[in-house]
């Protein structure tokens, strides 16, 4: 790898400025030889041929086309792909592993705002904020005597499904609170956290937060039978993937008033305007905002530059993705 390798941006151009504001571009210029005005939205653009032929490092983001055999053939010097976003599943192909490319992701940086959103949702749900806010809006009056004695976060049981990057960060951020945490993950163990089966977690949890990847194994892991295990008044939080929850089964439970849900992701996404979730008072919906947005995007750009600095110094990547990782991550 050259001390100052030739690099190329590959993403939708609209994402470049938020990911790499001026201070980060100045830092990037010290680490790589890159034309910051050139962004590859398509690799088959004739104007990209020369740049791609010279590129040693691709700095990718949302909208980067798949790195298939044809692309790699046009980029004979390419050695590394540094992704300024989360999942690399949409761009990494078998040809990347055959080439032996080094792949890195900013998923760790993207995990921070998702975990922060989740922790806020857990604490507000435990306090009964969503239901009480809806009631206050509807009735436009209240007395403290009307507030249910069951609300509060002291000793409340919170079940975390999936010890992913985000799941682990949520556990870390929730640990200082007086909560009873439990975890379901069939592959990863976290010292000091009680690990239980999914069924036991659902039976005992007041709040369940989903952080598992979207795979065939996890599709509709919360189906009608498992949702029925949740105690009355439980809250389901999903900031992971909509496919983890059987939407029809969840709607049926919510219509009874037995459960509540905080959903930043859904299946389908976006929801059709006719979805009953929009009209259910015990469904709190946000439009996939838990991940990095606004001023949080530059955190991912900075993470990529940290990786580039390690790469050019001959150091191991801190957030390398391997072939096996893609089988079990989002």
Coordinates of C-alpha atoms in Angstrom, one line a residue:
X1 CA 0.0 0.0 0.0
X2 CA 1.4 3.4 -1.0
X3 CA 2.1 5.9 1.9
X4 CA -0.5 8.1 0.3
X5 CA -2.7 5.8 -1.8
X6 CA -4.9 6.8 -4.6
X7 CA -8.5 6.9 -3.4
X8 CA -11.9 7.3 -4.9
X9 CA -15.3 8.1 -3.5
X10 CA -18.1 5.7 -4.5
X11 CA -21.6 6.6 -3.2
X12 CA -24.5 8.8 -4.0
X13 CA -23.1 12.2 -4.3
X14 CA -25.6 13.7 -2.0
X15 CA -24.1 11.8 0.9
X16 CA -20.5 13.1 0.5
X17 CA -20.8 16.5 2.2
X18 CA -22.6 15.2 5.3
X19 CA -20.2 12.3 5.7
X20 CA -17.1 14.3 5.0
X21 CA -17.4 18.0 5.9
X22 CA -14.5 20.3 5.2
X23 CA -12.4 19.5 8.3
X24 CA -12.5 15.8 7.4
X25 CA -11.7 16.4 3.8
X26 CA -8.6 18.3 4.9
X27 CA -7.6 15.4 7.0
X28 CA -8.3 13.0 4.1
X29 CA -6.0 15.0 1.8
X30 CA -3.1 14.3 4.2
X31 CA -3.8 10.5 4.1
X32 CA -4.7 9.9 0.4
X33 CA -4.4 11.2 -3.1
X34 CA -8.1 11.9 -3.9
X35 CA -10.1 14.2 -6.1
X36 CA -12.8 15.3 -3.6
X37 CA -14.9 16.6 -6.5
X38 CA -15.1 13.1 -8.1
X39 CA -17.8 10.7 -6.8
X40 CA -18.5 7.4 -8.6
X41 CA -22.3 6.8 -8.5
X42 CA -21.8 4.3 -11.4
X43 CA -18.7 2.4 -12.2
X44 CA -19.7 1.9 -15.9
X45 CA -19.5 5.6 -16.5
X46 CA -16.8 6.1 -19.1
X47 CA -15.5 9.1 -17.2
X48 CA -14.7 6.9 -14.3
X49 CA -12.5 4.4 -16.2
X50 CA -9.2 6.2 -15.6
X51 CA -9.9 7.0 -11.9
X52 CA -11.0 3.4 -11.2
X53 CA -7.9 2.0 -12.9
X54 CA -5.6 3.9 -10.6
X55 CA -7.6 3.5 -7.4
X56 CA -6.1 1.6 -4.4
X57 CA -8.7 2.5 -1.9
X58 CA -12.5 2.9 -2.4
X59 CA -14.3 5.0 0.1
X60 CA -17.8 3.9 -0.2
X61 CA -21.2 4.9 1.2
X62 CA -24.9 4.5 0.6
X63 CA -25.6 3.9 -3.1
X64 CA -22.3 2.4 -4.0
X65 CA -22.9 -0.1 -6.8
X66 CA -22.0 -3.8 -6.2
X67 CA -18.3 -4.5 -6.6
X68 CA -18.6 -7.4 -9.0
X69 CA -16.0 -9.1 -11.3
X70 CA -16.3 -6.4 -14.0
X71 CA -15.7 -3.6 -11.5
X72 CA -12.7 -5.3 -10.0
X73 CA -11.3 -6.1 -13.4
X74 CA -11.4 -2.4 -14.1
X75 CA -9.7 -1.6 -10.8
X76 CA -6.5 -3.8 -10.8
X77 CA -4.8 -1.8 -8.1
X78 CA -7.7 -1.9 -5.7
X79 CA -6.7 -3.3 -2.3
X80 CA -9.2 -2.0 0.2
X81 CA -12.8 -0.8 0.6
X82 CA -13.6 1.5 3.5
X83 CA -17.4 1.8 3.9
X84 CA -18.7 5.0 5.5
X85 CA -22.0 3.4 6.5
X86 CA -23.2 0.2 8.2
X87 CA -23.9 -3.0 6.3
X88 CA -21.7 -3.9 3.3
X89 CA -24.0 -6.6 2.1
X90 CA -25.3 -4.5 -0.8
X91 CA -21.8 -3.9 -2.3
X92 CA -19.5 -6.8 -1.4
X93 CA -19.6 -9.7 -3.8
X94 CA -17.8 -13.1 -3.9
X95 CA -15.3 -11.4 -6.2
X96 CA -14.2 -9.2 -3.4
X97 CA -13.1 -12.2 -1.3
X98 CA -11.5 -13.9 -4.2
X99 CA -9.4 -10.7 -4.8
X100 CA -8.5 -10.7 -1.1
X101 CA -9.7 -7.1 -0.5
X102 CA -9.6 -5.6 2.9
X103 CA -13.1 -4.5 3.8
X104 CA -14.0 -2.2 6.7
X105 CA -17.2 -0.7 7.9
X106 CA -18.3 2.3 10.0
X107 CA -21.0 0.1 11.6
X108 CA -19.5 0.7 15.0
X109 CA -19.9 4.4 14.6
X110 CA -23.4 4.0 13.3
X111 CA -24.3 1.9 16.3
X112 CA -23.9 4.9 18.6
X113 CA -27.1 6.8 17.6
X114 CA -29.1 3.6 17.3
X115 CA -28.1 2.7 20.9
X116 CA -28.9 6.2 22.1
X117 CA -32.3 6.1 20.5
X118 CA -33.0 2.7 22.0
X119 CA -31.9 3.7 25.5
X120 CA -34.2 6.8 25.3
X121 CA -37.0 4.6 24.2
X122 CA -36.5 2.1 27.0
X123 CA -36.5 4.7 29.7
X124 CA -39.4 6.6 28.3
X125 CA -41.4 3.4 27.8
X126 CA -40.7 2.3 31.4
X127 CA -42.0 5.6 32.6
X128 CA -45.2 5.2 30.6
X129 CA -44.5 8.3 28.7
X130 CA -46.0 7.3 25.3
X131 CA -49.3 6.0 26.7
X132 CA -49.6 8.9 29.2
X133 CA -48.8 11.5 26.5
X134 CA -51.5 10.1 24.2
X135 CA -54.0 10.1 27.1
X136 CA -53.1 13.7 28.0
X137 CA -53.5 14.8 24.4
X138 CA -56.8 13.0 24.1
X139 CA -58.4 14.1 27.5
X140 CA -56.6 17.4 27.9
X141 CA -56.6 17.1 31.6
X142 CA -55.1 14.8 34.3
X143 CA -54.5 14.3 37.9
X144 CA -51.5 12.6 39.4
X145 CA -53.9 10.0 40.9
X146 CA -54.7 8.8 37.4
X147 CA -51.1 7.8 36.7
X148 CA -50.7 4.1 37.0
X149 CA -48.6 2.9 40.0
X150 CA -47.0 0.3 37.8
X151 CA -44.9 2.8 35.8
X152 CA -41.2 3.5 36.6
X153 CA -37.8 2.1 35.8
X154 CA -36.7 0.9 39.2
X155 CA -36.1 -2.9 38.8
X156 CA -37.9 -3.1 35.4
X157 CA -36.9 -6.1 33.3
X158 CA -35.5 -5.3 29.9
X159 CA -34.8 -8.1 27.5
X160 CA -32.2 -7.5 24.8
X161 CA -32.5 -9.8 21.7
X162 CA -29.1 -10.0 19.9
X163 CA -25.6 -9.1 21.2
X164 CA -24.8 -7.2 18.0
X165 CA -22.7 -4.1 18.0
X166 CA -25.8 -2.1 18.8
X167 CA -27.1 -4.7 21.3
X168 CA -23.9 -4.6 23.2
X169 CA -23.8 -0.8 23.2
X170 CA -27.4 -0.7 24.5
X171 CA -26.4 -3.1 27.3
X172 CA -23.4 -0.9 28.1
X173 CA -25.5 2.3 28.2
X174 CA -28.3 0.7 30.3
X175 CA -26.0 -0.9 32.9
X176 CA -25.8 2.2 35.2
X177 CA -29.6 2.2 35.6
X178 CA -31.6 0.2 38.1
X179 CA -32.8 -2.2 35.5
X180 CA -32.9 -6.0 35.4
X181 CA -31.2 -6.8 32.1
X182 CA -31.4 -10.2 30.3
X183 CA -30.1 -11.2 26.9
X184 CA -30.9 -13.7 24.2
X185 CA -28.2 -14.5 21.7
X186 CA -27.4 -18.1 20.6
X187 CA -23.9 -17.2 19.5
X188 CA -22.4 -14.6 21.9
X189 CA -22.0 -14.5 25.6
X190 CA -21.5 -11.3 27.6
X191 CA -20.1 -11.7 31.1
X192 CA -22.3 -10.3 33.9
X193 CA -25.5 -10.4 31.9
X194 CA -28.0 -13.1 32.5
X195 CA -28.5 -15.0 29.2
X196 CA -31.8 -16.9 28.7
X197 CA -33.7 -18.5 25.9
X198 CA -35.8 -16.3 23.7
X199 CA -39.0 -17.8 25.1
X200 CA -37.9 -17.1 28.7
X201 CA -36.8 -13.6 27.8
X202 CA -40.2 -12.8 26.3
X203 CA -42.1 -14.3 29.3
X204 CA -40.2 -12.2 31.9
X205 CA -39.5 -8.9 30.1
X206 CA -41.5 -5.7 30.6
X207 CA -39.6 -4.2 27.6
X208 CA -38.1 -6.1 24.7
X209 CA -35.6 -4.5 22.4
X210 CA -34.6 -6.2 19.1
X211 CA -31.0 -6.1 17.9
X212 CA -30.7 -9.2 15.8
X213 CA -29.6 -9.3 12.1
X214 CA -32.1 -10.0 9.3
X215 CA -31.5 -13.6 8.2
X216 CA -33.7 -16.5 7.2
X217 CA -33.2 -17.7 10.8
X218 CA -34.5 -14.5 12.4
X219 CA -37.3 -13.7 10.0
X220 CA -40.5 -13.2 12.0
X221 CA -38.7 -14.4 15.2
X222 CA -41.5 -12.5 17.0
X223 CA -44.5 -14.3 15.5
X224 CA -48.0 -14.8 16.9
X225 CA -46.9 -17.5 19.3
X226 CA -44.0 -15.6 20.7
X227 CA -45.8 -12.3 21.0
X228 CA -48.4 -14.1 23.1
X229 CA -45.7 -15.0 25.6
X230 CA -45.1 -11.3 26.5
X231 CA -46.8 -10.2 29.7
X232 CA -49.7 -7.8 29.6
X233 CA -48.4 -4.2 29.3
X234 CA -45.1 -5.2 27.7
X235 CA -43.4 -2.9 25.1
X236 CA -41.7 -4.1 21.9
X237 CA -38.9 -1.9 20.5
X238 CA -37.6 -2.5 17.1
X239 CA -34.6 -0.5 15.8
X240 CA -33.1 -3.4 13.9
X241 CA -34.9 -4.8 10.9
X242 CA -38.6 -4.9 10.2
X243 CA -38.5 -8.5 9.2
X244 CA -37.8 -9.6 12.7
X245 CA -41.5 -9.0 13.6
X246 CA -44.6 -10.5 12.0
X247 CA -46.4 -7.3 11.3
X248 CA -49.8 -8.8 11.1
X249 CA -49.4 -10.7 14.4
X250 CA -48.1 -7.5 16.1
X251 CA -51.1 -5.5 14.8
X252 CA -53.5 -8.1 16.1
X253 CA -51.9 -7.9 19.6
X254 CA -51.8 -4.1 19.6
X255 CA -55.5 -3.9 18.7
X256 CA -56.3 -5.7 21.9
X257 CA -54.4 -3.1 23.9
X258 CA -52.4 -5.8 25.6
X259 CA -49.0 -4.6 24.3
X260 CA -47.3 -1.5 23.0
X261 CA -44.7 -1.0 20.3
X262 CA -42.0 1.5 19.4
X263 CA -41.0 0.9 15.8
X264 CA -38.3 2.7 13.9
X265 CA -38.3 -0.1 11.3
X266 CA -41.2 -2.0 9.8
X267 CA -42.1 -4.6 7.3
X268 CA -42.8 -3.3 4.7
X269 CA -40.8 -0.1 4.9
X270 CA -42.2 2.4 4.4
X271 CA -45.6 1.3 5.6
X272 CA -48.5 1.8 3.2
X273 CA -50.7 4.8 4.1
X274 CA -53.5 2.3 4.9
X275 CA -51.5 0.5 7.6
X276 CA -53.4 0.2 10.9
X277 CA -50.2 0.9 12.7
X278 CA -50.6 4.7 12.0
X279 CA -53.9 4.7 13.8
X280 CA -53.1 2.6 16.9
X281 CA -52.5 4.8 19.9
X282 CA -50.2 2.1 21.4
X283 CA -47.9 2.1 18.3
X284 CA -45.2 4.8 18.3
X285 CA -43.7 5.1 14.9
X286 CA -40.6 6.9 13.6
X287 CA -39.3 6.8 10.0
X288 CA -36.0 4.9 10.3
X289 CA -34.3 7.7 12.1
X290 CA -32.4 5.8 14.8
X291 CA -29.3 5.4 12.7
X292 CA -26.9 8.2 11.7
X293 CA -28.6 11.3 10.3
X294 CA -27.7 15.0 10.3
X295 CA -24.6 15.8 12.4
X296 CA -24.2 12.2 13.3
X297 CA -23.1 11.3 9.8
X298 CA -19.6 12.9 10.1
X299 CA -18.9 10.4 12.9
X300 CA -18.9 7.6 10.3
X301 CA -16.7 9.7 8.0
X302 CA -14.2 10.2 10.8
X303 CA -14.2 6.4 11.5
X304 CA -13.3 5.7 7.9
X305 CA -10.4 8.2 8.1
X306 CA -9.2 6.4 11.2
X307 CA -9.2 3.1 9.3
X308 CA -7.4 4.7 6.4
X309 CA -4.7 6.0 8.7
X310 CA -4.3 2.5 10.1
X311 CA -4.1 1.0 6.7
X312 CA -1.5 3.4 5.4
X313 CA 0.6 2.8 8.5
X314 CA 0.5 -0.9 8.0
X315 CA -1.6 -1.5 11.1
X316 CA -4.6 -3.9 11.3
X317 CA -8.0 -2.5 10.6
X318 CA -10.1 -1.9 13.7
X319 CA -13.4 -2.7 12.0
X320 CA -12.6 -5.3 9.3
X321 CA -15.4 -7.3 7.9
X322 CA -14.7 -10.9 6.9
X323 CA -16.7 -13.3 4.7
X324 CA -18.0 -15.2 7.8
X325 CA -19.2 -11.9 9.3
X326 CA -21.6 -11.4 6.5
X327 CA -23.4 -14.6 7.3
X328 CA -24.5 -13.3 10.7
X329 CA -24.6 -9.5 10.7
X330 CA -27.2 -7.1 9.5

